[in-house]
Backbone as a ProteinNet text record, in pm:
[ID]
protein_1_A
[PRIMARY]
XXXXXXXXXXXXXXXXXXXXXXXXXXXXXXXXXXXXXXXXXXXXXXXXXXXXXXXXXXXXXXXXXXXXXXXXXXXXXXXXXXXXXXXXXXXXXXXXXXXXXXXXXXXXXXXXXXXXXXXXXXXXXXXXXXXXXXXXXXXXXXXXXXXXXXXXXXXXXXXXXXXXXXXXXXXXXXXXXXXX
[TERTIARY]
-3340.7	-3326.5	-3452.1	-3447.4	-3547.9	-3626.5	-3724.1	-3798	-3841	-3871.4	-3941.1	-4053.1	-4165.5	-4247.5	-4246.3	-4102.3	-4062.5	-4033.2	-3957.2	-3893.9	-4010.8	-4095	-4215.4	-4277.6	-4298.5	-4379.7	-4294	-4180.8	-4112.3	-4137.9	-4116.7	-4160.5	-4305.3	-4389.9	-4523.5	-4542	-4473.5	-4510.9	-4551.8	-4468.1	-4484.5	-4627.9	-4663.3	-4812.4	-4917.5	-4864.8	-4988.1	-4992.7	-4865.5	-4884.6	-4935.4	-4917.2	-4999.3	-5148.7	-5206.1	-5353.4	-5386.4	-5311.6	-5365.3	-5344.1	-5264	-5266.4	-5422.9	-5416.6	-5531.8	-5660.4	-5692.1	-5774.8	-5811.9	-5704.5	-5708.8	-5749.2	-5687.3	-5726.8	-5853.3	-5907.2	-6040.6	-6176.2	-6237.5	-6255.2	-6159.2	-6103	-6013.6	-5896.8	-5826.2	-5746.3	-5833.9	-5786.9	-5885.3	-5811.1	-5649.5	-5569.4	-5542.9	-5607.2	-5570.1	-5386.7	-5402.7	-5300.4	-5290.5	-5164.2	-5141.5	-5048.8	-5078.8	-5031.3	-4968.9	-4864.7	-4816.1	-4683.2	-4696.6	-4602.6	-4621.2	-4560.3	-4535.8	-4666.3	-4710	-4823.4	-4873	-4967.9	-5022.3	-4962.9	-4882.8	-4845.5	-4949.3	-5048.5	-5143.8	-5209.2	-5175.1	-5215.3	-5375.7	-5432.9	-5595.3	-5644.1	-5584.4	-5629.2	-5627.1	-5496.8	-5471.3	-5556.3	-5582.3	-5677.3	-5847	-5855.3	-5987.2	-6022.7	-5934.6	-5969.5	-5980.9	-5910.6	-5940	-6066.1	-6129.9	-6257.4	-6392	-6325.1	-6451.6	-6458	-6360.7	-6374.5	-6421.1	-6403.8	-6454.1	-6635.1	-6684.3	-6793.4	-6856.3	-6817.2	-6902.7	-6908.5	-6857.1	-6893.2	-7005.8	-7045.9	-7153.6	-7116.7	-6973.7	-6918.8	-6963.2	-6970.7	-7000.2	-6907.6	-6849.5	-6723.3	-6754.6	-6668.5	-6685.8	-6537.9	-6525.7	-6398.7	-6424.9	-6374.4	-6392.4	-6236.2	-6257.9	-6169.3	-6170	-6076.5	-6054.5	-6116	-6031.1	-6076.8	-6223.8	-6289.5	-6408	-6497.8	-6496.5	-6576.5	-6573.7	-6461.7	-6473.8	-6569.4	-6544.3	-6643.2	-6772.9	-6808.7	-6947.8	-7030.3	-6917.8	-6959.5	-6991.1	-6902.4	-6921.9	-7036.4	-7090.6	-7214.2	-7326.1	-7335.5	-7422.6	-7371.2	-7298	-7237.8	-7296.4	-7437.3	-7522.6	-7478.4	-7434.8	-7409.6	-7528.8	-7626.5	-7756.5	-7849.3	-7783.2	-7848.4	-7828.6	-7946	-7947.7	-7827.8	-7827.8	-7738.3	-7620.2	-7569.9	-7437.1	-7396	-7490.7	-7488.5	-7486.8	-7574.6	-7589.1	-7447.2	-7388	-7255.5	-7149.6	-7157.7	-7023.5	-7063.6	-7180.2	-7203.1	-7170.1	-7200.6	-7184.4	-7014.5	-6927.1	-6779.6	-6741.3	-6794.8	-6731.7	-6765.3	-6895.3	-6931	-6922.2	-6888.4	-6868.6	-6779.2	-6796.1	-6691.1	-6552.4	-6534.5	-6428.5	-6407.9	-6322	-6292.2	-6177.2	-6169.4	-6059.5	-6042.4	-5985.5	-5976.8	-5845.5	-5909.1	-5796	-5737.5	-5622.3	-5521.5	-5536.8	-5521.6	-5501.9	-5380.7	-5375	-5274	-5298.8	-5384.4	-5420.9	-5513.9	-5554.8	-5648.5	-5574.6	-5665.3	-5619	-5673.8	-5554.3	-5606.8	-5679.7	-5773.2	-5829.1	-5811.4	-5877.9	-5922.6	-6026.1	-6130.4	-6245	-6207.2	-6135	-6109.7	-6031.8	-5927.6	-5849.1	-5903.8	-5930.2	-6006.3	-6140.1	-6246	-6359.8	-6415.7	-6350.9	-6402.6	-6293.6	-6157.1	-6049.4	-6028.6	-6036.6	-6002.3	-6144.7	-6245.7	-6395.7	-6389.7	-6364.6	-6362.2	-6281.1	-6126	-6048.4	-6068.7	-6105.9	-6148.4	-6241.9	-6361.7	-6497.4	-6439.2	-6355.4	-6299.2	-6201.1	-6120.1	-6026.5	-6093.6	-6192.4	-6293.6	-6348.2	-6388.6	-6487.2	-6437	-6276.7	-6214.2	-6246.5	-6273.3	-6322	-6185.5	-6190.8	-6073.8	-6088.3	-5951.2	-5925.7	-5790.8	-5821.9	-5709.3	-5696.5	-5582.1	-5559.2	-5432.1	-5449.6	-5365.4	-5316.3	-5177.5	-5132.9	-5013.6	-4983.3	-4824.9	-4731.6	-4789	-4708.9	-4646.1	-4524.6	-4496.8	-4586.9	-4596.9	-4636.5	-4595.9	-4451.5	-4372.5	-4409.6	-4420.2	-4462.4	-4608.7	-4694.9	-4846.7	-4889.6	-4769.3	-4791.2	-4752	-4651.3	-4635.7	-4734.5	-4792.4	-4889.5	-4999.7	-5064.1	-5163.8	-5143.2	-5026	-4981	-4998.5	-5005.1	-4999.1	-5130.3	-5208.2	-5337	-5326.3	-5337.6	-5362.7	-5236.6	-5119.7	-4984.6	-4956.3	-5062	-5029.1	-4979.9	-4902.6	-4857	-4928.8	-4976.8	-5026.2	-4986.5	-4878.5	-4820.6	-4874.7	-4944.4	-4995.8	-5132	-5196.6	-5337.2	-5302.6	-5184.5	-5140.8	-5073.1	-5025.5	-4964.5	-5077.9	-5168.3	-5306.7	-5346.6	-5340.3	-5405.2	-5340.8	-5180.2	-5069.1	-5129	-5102.4	-5126.9	-5260.9	-5343.5	-5464.9	-5460.8	-5382.3	-5351.7	-5250.2	-5163.3	-5075.5	-5157.1	-5270.4	-5328.8	-5427.7	-5467.9	-5537.2	-5493.5	-5345.3	-5295	-5124.3	-5110.6	-4966.4	-4904	-4801.9	-4727	-4656.6	-4685.8	-4609.7	-4603.4	-4479	-4458.7	-4435.7	-4508.6	-4525.1	-4468.1	-4355.4	-4283.9	-4314.2	-4370.9	-4372.4	-4385	-4372.6	-4418.7	-4516.3	-4546.1	-4675.9	-4763.9	-4861.4	-4975.1	-5060.9	-5049.3	-5145.4	-5089.5	-4971.8	-4921.2	-4909.7
-17.5	-163	-246.4	-367.5	-442.9	-542.7	-507.3	-599.3	-733.7	-795.2	-933.9	-951.2	-840.9	-843.2	-800.2	-702.2	-666.5	-791.9	-880.1	-1011.2	-1091.1	-1116	-1224.5	-1159.9	-1028.6	-977.5	-1001.5	-967.4	-1007.2	-1188.6	-1255.2	-1415.4	-1422.7	-1336.2	-1359.6	-1280.1	-1175.7	-1134.7	-1167.5	-1290.6	-1380.7	-1419	-1487.3	-1515.2	-1410.3	-1302.3	-1180	-1109.3	-1137	-1075.8	-1179.8	-1331.5	-1431.3	-1426	-1405.3	-1396.2	-1245	-1160.5	-1019.1	-1042.1	-1109.7	-1136.4	-1200.2	-1313.4	-1390.1	-1302	-1240.7	-1140.5	-1068.6	-990.9	-901.1	-968.5	-1096.7	-1185.4	-1255.7	-1264.1	-1354.8	-1259.9	-1320.3	-1499.8	-1534.7	-1453	-1504.7	-1583.5	-1548.2	-1629.6	-1714.3	-1839.4	-1957.3	-2052.1	-2026.9	-2112.9	-2071.2	-2195.2	-2119.8	-2155.1	-2189.1	-2179.2	-2323	-2383.8	-2498.7	-2458.5	-2385.8	-2309.7	-2393.7	-2416	-2509.7	-2438.6	-2479	-2422.7	-2464	-2357.8	-2395.8	-2368.9	-2445.2	-2435	-2281.4	-2273.4	-2150.4	-2001	-2017.1	-1919.5	-1809.7	-1853.1	-1779.6	-1811	-1958.6	-2000.2	-1984.7	-2032.6	-2030.1	-1895.9	-1810.1	-1668	-1590.8	-1611	-1523.4	-1555	-1707.2	-1747.7	-1710.4	-1724.9	-1687.4	-1539.4	-1471	-1326.6	-1298.9	-1359.7	-1373	-1411.1	-1518.3	-1577.7	-1498.8	-1415.5	-1323.8	-1216.3	-1134.8	-1046.9	-1081.7	-1205	-1246.2	-1312.7	-1329.4	-1353.3	-1250.7	-1120.2	-990.6	-948.3	-1040.2	-1027	-1119.9	-1176.9	-1273.6	-1410.9	-1450.7	-1568.6	-1701.1	-1821.1	-1893.3	-1946.7	-1942.1	-1973.4	-2097	-2195.2	-2275.4	-2312.8	-2296.2	-2340	-2440.1	-2571.4	-2690	-2721.2	-2751.7	-2829.3	-2953.7	-3042.4	-3158.5	-3278.6	-3286.4	-3374.8	-3375.8	-3256.6	-3252.5	-3256.9	-3246.5	-3268.6	-3417.7	-3486.8	-3660.1	-3701.6	-3635.9	-3688	-3642.2	-3554.4	-3498.5	-3612.6	-3631.4	-3713.2	-3852.8	-3922.4	-4042.5	-4041	-3924.8	-3915.1	-3991	-3945.4	-3965	-4084.5	-4161	-4284.9	-4364.4	-4357	-4430.3	-4328.5	-4375.2	-4295.5	-4255.5	-4321.8	-4269.1	-4167.4	-4120.4	-4048.5	-3892.8	-3824.7	-3689.2	-3601.8	-3584.4	-3484.1	-3512.3	-3652.6	-3682	-3641.9	-3650.3	-3605.1	-3459.4	-3376.4	-3240.3	-3187.3	-3229.5	-3166.9	-3174.7	-3335.5	-3329.8	-3250.5	-3242.5	-3130.8	-2995.7	-2964.9	-2815.5	-2786	-2880	-2851.2	-2857.3	-2970.7	-2993.2	-2854.7	-2812.5	-2720.5	-2558.4	-2544.6	-2384.8	-2323.9	-2180.7	-2110.9	-2117.9	-2094.3	-2087.3	-2202.8	-2273.2	-2376.8	-2361.8	-2376.1	-2380	-2506.9	-2608.8	-2727.2	-2690	-2677.3	-2660.2	-2769.3	-2768.1	-2866.6	-3002.5	-2996.8	-3142	-3225.2	-3328.3	-3408.2	-3440.3	-3387.9	-3384	-3515.5	-3572.6	-3675.1	-3808.9	-3880.9	-4026.3	-4090.7	-4122.4	-4173.3	-4324.8	-4319.4	-4422.9	-4428.1	-4549.8	-4555.9	-4459	-4430.1	-4356.8	-4245.4	-4183.8	-4040.6	-4018.3	-4065.2	-4018.7	-4045.4	-4152.8	-4190.9	-4136.8	-4163.4	-4142.4	-3998.9	-3941.9	-3798.5	-3718.8	-3717.3	-3606.1	-3607.5	-3729.6	-3798.6	-3693.6	-3744.5	-3698	-3526.2	-3497.8	-3336.2	-3301.8	-3317.9	-3261.4	-3277.5	-3394.6	-3415.7	-3345.5	-3340.8	-3220	-3074.9	-3021.4	-2892.5	-2858.2	-2960.1	-2980.3	-2982.9	-3085.8	-3044.8	-2965	-2857.1	-2761.1	-2640.6	-2642.2	-2514.7	-2424.3	-2475.3	-2420.2	-2386.5	-2288	-2207.3	-2299.3	-2348.1	-2447.5	-2396.5	-2392.3	-2334	-2456.5	-2523.3	-2588.7	-2562.7	-2588.5	-2552.4	-2655.6	-2672	-2803.9	-2773.9	-2843.6	-2834	-2904.9	-2997.1	-3058.4	-3015.5	-3050.3	-3023.5	-3096.6	-3098	-3160.5	-3312.7	-3313.5	-3450.7	-3538.7	-3431.3	-3489.1	-3581.4	-3465.5	-3506	-3631.5	-3641.1	-3805.4	-3902.3	-3887.8	-3985.7	-4013	-3906.2	-3940.8	-3988.2	-3969.1	-4005.1	-4158.8	-4203.5	-4337.6	-4428.9	-4404.5	-4504.4	-4522.3	-4658.1	-4685.4	-4807.3	-4829.1	-4961	-5047.5	-4975.9	-5061.8	-5097.6	-5041.3	-5062.1	-4942.2	-4956.9	-4837.4	-4857.8	-4721.3	-4736.6	-4581.4	-4576.9	-4469.5	-4416	-4499.2	-4455.5	-4363.5	-4405.6	-4348.1	-4225.6	-4203	-4103.1	-3976.1	-4043.3	-3948.2	-3871.9	-3967	-3919.3	-3775.2	-3785.3	-3706.1	-3558.4	-3587.9	-3467.7	-3424.4	-3492.4	-3436.2	-3337	-3368.5	-3303	-3176.6	-3193.6	-3051.3	-2957.6	-3011.9	-2936	-2886.6	-2936.6	-2869.6	-2737.9	-2775.2	-2666.6	-2542	-2583.7	-2496.9	-2455.5	-2324.6	-2304.5	-2325.7	-2399.5	-2438	-2328.2	-2282.2	-2157.9	-2222.1	-2183.9	-2212.5	-2087	-2097.3	-1977	-2037.2	-1973.5	-1996.8	-1876.2	-1885.6	-1760.4	-1800.6	-1705.8	-1715.1	-1809.8	-1874.3	-1908.6	-1809.6	-1775.5	-1648.1	-1690	-1841.7	-1872.7	-1882.8	-1830.7	-1854.8	-1736.6
-11917.5	-11887.7	-11941.4	-11984.4	-12023.7	-11913.2	-11894.6	-11793.8	-11824.3	-11727.7	-11766	-11840	-11839.5	-11927.3	-12071.4	-12070.2	-12193.6	-12287	-12203.7	-12270.6	-12295.8	-12210.2	-12246.6	-12331.6	-12383.8	-12512.6	-12625.6	-12625.7	-12738.5	-12778	-12690.2	-12715.1	-12757.2	-12714.5	-12743.3	-12904.1	-12936.1	-13026.5	-13180.6	-13211.6	-13334.8	-13325.6	-13203.2	-13200.8	-13210.5	-13158.7	-13176.4	-13339.3	-13381.1	-13505.5	-13617.3	-13606	-13664	-13636.3	-13503.1	-13503.7	-13589	-13552.1	-13635.9	-13770.1	-13822.2	-13968.4	-14013.6	-13909.7	-13968.4	-13970.3	-13857.9	-13812.9	-13928.7	-13993.1	-14101.7	-14228.6	-14261.3	-14382.4	-14402.4	-14246.4	-14273.2	-14332.2	-14395.9	-14427	-14550.1	-14629	-14745.6	-14692.6	-14582.4	-14505.3	-14405.6	-14442.1	-14351.6	-14249.2	-14282.8	-14208.5	-14067.6	-13986.8	-13825.9	-13813.4	-13654.2	-13617.3	-13507.3	-13530.3	-13415.3	-13323.5	-13195.1	-13115.9	-12983.6	-12979.2	-12866.2	-12788.2	-12680.2	-12578.8	-12414.5	-12359.6	-12209.8	-12152.2	-12032.8	-11948.9	-11903.4	-11910.7	-11864.8	-11944.2	-12076.8	-12144	-12223.9	-12217.9	-12288.9	-12374.9	-12467.2	-12579.3	-12610.7	-12520.3	-12517.1	-12497.9	-12407.1	-12399.7	-12527.4	-12609.2	-12712	-12806.1	-12871.2	-12980.8	-12925.3	-12824.2	-12731.6	-12781	-12777.8	-12800.8	-12956.2	-13009.3	-13171.4	-13219.5	-13143.5	-13179.9	-13149	-13019	-12968.2	-13048.8	-13092.8	-13183.5	-13311.1	-13366.6	-13501.9	-13452.9	-13334.1	-13321.5	-13341.2	-13290.7	-13259.4	-13426.3	-13513.5	-13676.7	-13721.6	-13634.7	-13637.4	-13699.5	-13694	-13712.5	-13624.1	-13645.8	-13525.3	-13493.2	-13362	-13301.4	-13196.1	-13189.2	-13121.9	-13042.2	-12879.5	-12821.1	-12736.2	-12777.3	-12689.9	-12618.2	-12504.8	-12410.8	-12438.1	-12531.1	-12611.1	-12488.7	-12394.1	-12307.6	-12244.6	-12235.8	-12185.9	-12310.3	-12442.8	-12533.4	-12536.3	-12525.8	-12517.3	-12409.1	-12293.2	-12177.8	-12220.2	-12281.2	-12317.8	-12446.2	-12541	-12644.9	-12566.2	-12465.6	-12398.1	-12302.8	-12270.6	-12179	-12271.2	-12396.5	-12505.5	-12611.1	-12555.5	-12610.4	-12725.9	-12732.5	-12829.3	-12946.6	-13030.5	-13140.9	-13256	-13204.1	-13296.3	-13189.5	-13089	-12989.9	-13042.4	-13060.4	-13140	-13053.1	-12955.3	-12873.3	-12914.2	-12947.9	-12976.7	-13114.6	-13192.6	-13357.1	-13328.4	-13247.8	-13263.9	-13205.5	-13114.3	-13054.3	-13129.1	-13214.2	-13300.6	-13415.5	-13450.3	-13567.3	-13568.7	-13427.9	-13397.3	-13424.7	-13348.8	-13380.1	-13500.4	-13570.3	-13694.3	-13796.6	-13789.7	-13898.2	-13864.4	-13736.9	-13699.9	-13781.1	-13786.9	-13881.1	-13826.4	-13716.3	-13650.1	-13503.3	-13527.1	-13409.3	-13347.2	-13190.1	-13137	-13026.5	-13085.3	-13004.8	-12898.5	-12771.1	-12666.3	-12594.8	-12572.1	-12493	-12542	-12691.9	-12731.5	-12694.9	-12651.3	-12605.4	-12451.9	-12409.3	-12238.7	-12231	-12338.4	-12330.2	-12325.2	-12272.5	-12289.2	-12435.1	-12497.9	-12657.8	-12676.4	-12727	-12787.4	-12907.8	-12981.2	-13114.3	-13147.5	-13088	-13085.1	-13088.2	-12970.9	-12955.4	-13095.5	-13126.7	-13202.8	-13352.1	-13400.1	-13532.6	-13539.9	-13465.2	-13518	-13459.5	-13368.2	-13302.4	-13358.8	-13328.8	-13379.8	-13547.3	-13564.7	-13720.2	-13797.1	-13737.7	-13825.9	-13842	-13698.1	-13701	-13816.1	-13804.8	-13889.1	-14046.8	-14059.5	-14228.7	-14272.6	-14171.4	-14226.7	-14223.4	-14161.9	-14130.3	-14267.7	-14296	-14397.1	-14557.8	-14548.5	-14691.4	-14700.9	-14593.6	-14610.8	-14588.9	-14569.5	-14582.9	-14464.4	-14343.9	-14216.9	-14112.4	-14056.1	-14010.7	-13853.4	-13837.9	-13692.6	-13632.3	-13507.2	-13413.8	-13317.7	-13271	-13200.9	-13102.6	-12961.3	-12886.9	-12803.5	-12756.1	-12692.9	-12613.9	-12543	-12470.4	-12530.2	-12644.4	-12739.9	-12849.7	-12923.7	-13037	-13124.6	-13256.1	-13341.4	-13344.3	-13336	-13310.5	-13203.2	-13092.1	-12951	-12974.5	-13032.3	-13046.4	-13115.7	-13236.6	-13304.9	-13230.3	-13137.9	-13084.5	-12972.9	-12905.3	-12805.8	-12864.6	-12986.8	-13084.3	-13164.6	-13131.9	-13186	-13097.6	-12963.6	-12838.5	-12808.6	-12807.3	-12767.7	-12706	-12583.2	-12484.8	-12538.7	-12507.2	-12522.3	-12680.3	-12766.5	-12897	-12964.2	-13063.5	-13144.1	-13304.6	-13312.6	-13464.8	-13523.2	-13579.4	-13629.1	-13745.3	-13831.9	-13970.3	-13920.5	-13842.3	-13792.2	-13716.9	-13645.4	-13580.7	-13669.2	-13804.3	-13887	-13981.4	-14007.6	-14059.7	-13988.7	-13839.1	-13800.9	-13794.6	-13806.5	-13782.9	-13937.9	-14056.3	-14199.8	-14172.4	-14107.4	-14153.6	-14069.3	-13930.4	-13865.9	-13944.8	-14018.9	-14075.6	-14208.6	-14256	-14352.2	-14328.7	-14198.1	-14143.3	-14075.9	-14017	-13932.7	-13979.3	-13936.2	-13915	-13779.1	-13779.6	-13637.1	-13579.2	-13460.8	-13387.1	-13259.5	-13217	-13044.3	-12983.6	-12853	-12759.2	-12636.7	-12595.3	-12460.9	-12405.3	-12282.7	-12189.8	-12051.3	-11947	-11820.6	-11820	-11684.2	-11637.1	-11609	-11656.2	-11630.3	-11516.7	-11487.9	-11391.7	-11268.6	-11248.7	-11078.6	-11034.2
[MASK]
++++++++++++++++++++++++++++++++++++++++++++++++++++++++++++++++++++++++++++++++++++++++++++++++++++++++++++++++++++++++++++++++++++++++++++++++++++++++++++++++++++++++++++++++++++

């Protein structure tokens, strides 16, 4: 008889396989994952395990909870402030980046265009591996990113989505909530 854990493992196996393929192919394979799915399914945990293993090989890895990154950058809101530049550069330039829980933030022109857009553009131009987790599909994220203070800007949201697609492979993880 198949138990709940066996069924859950089968749902997660495609993600685990993709992460193993990335690990085996890195640094030649640099395309990360856009991992989306249900709350508490283990998205962040699984990618963090991969990044921890690669950090043991002296690769610079950064995991950022996206809403918190925005809060930290806001606290140094003078763009000429060195701590602002240092934090943004650390995120932009690391070997492997996990942007965790994108779509949980309140969207502003600044957060979408100047922060997320800048990070993704730099990483795309420099072929740096990027992983993104979200509870939103790419279509849902595009809608989320397009709405700023009762205005809709689909073109700018689409630019972000196109950069995400260049940097990542889209995979869904639906699983039980492991936080309960």
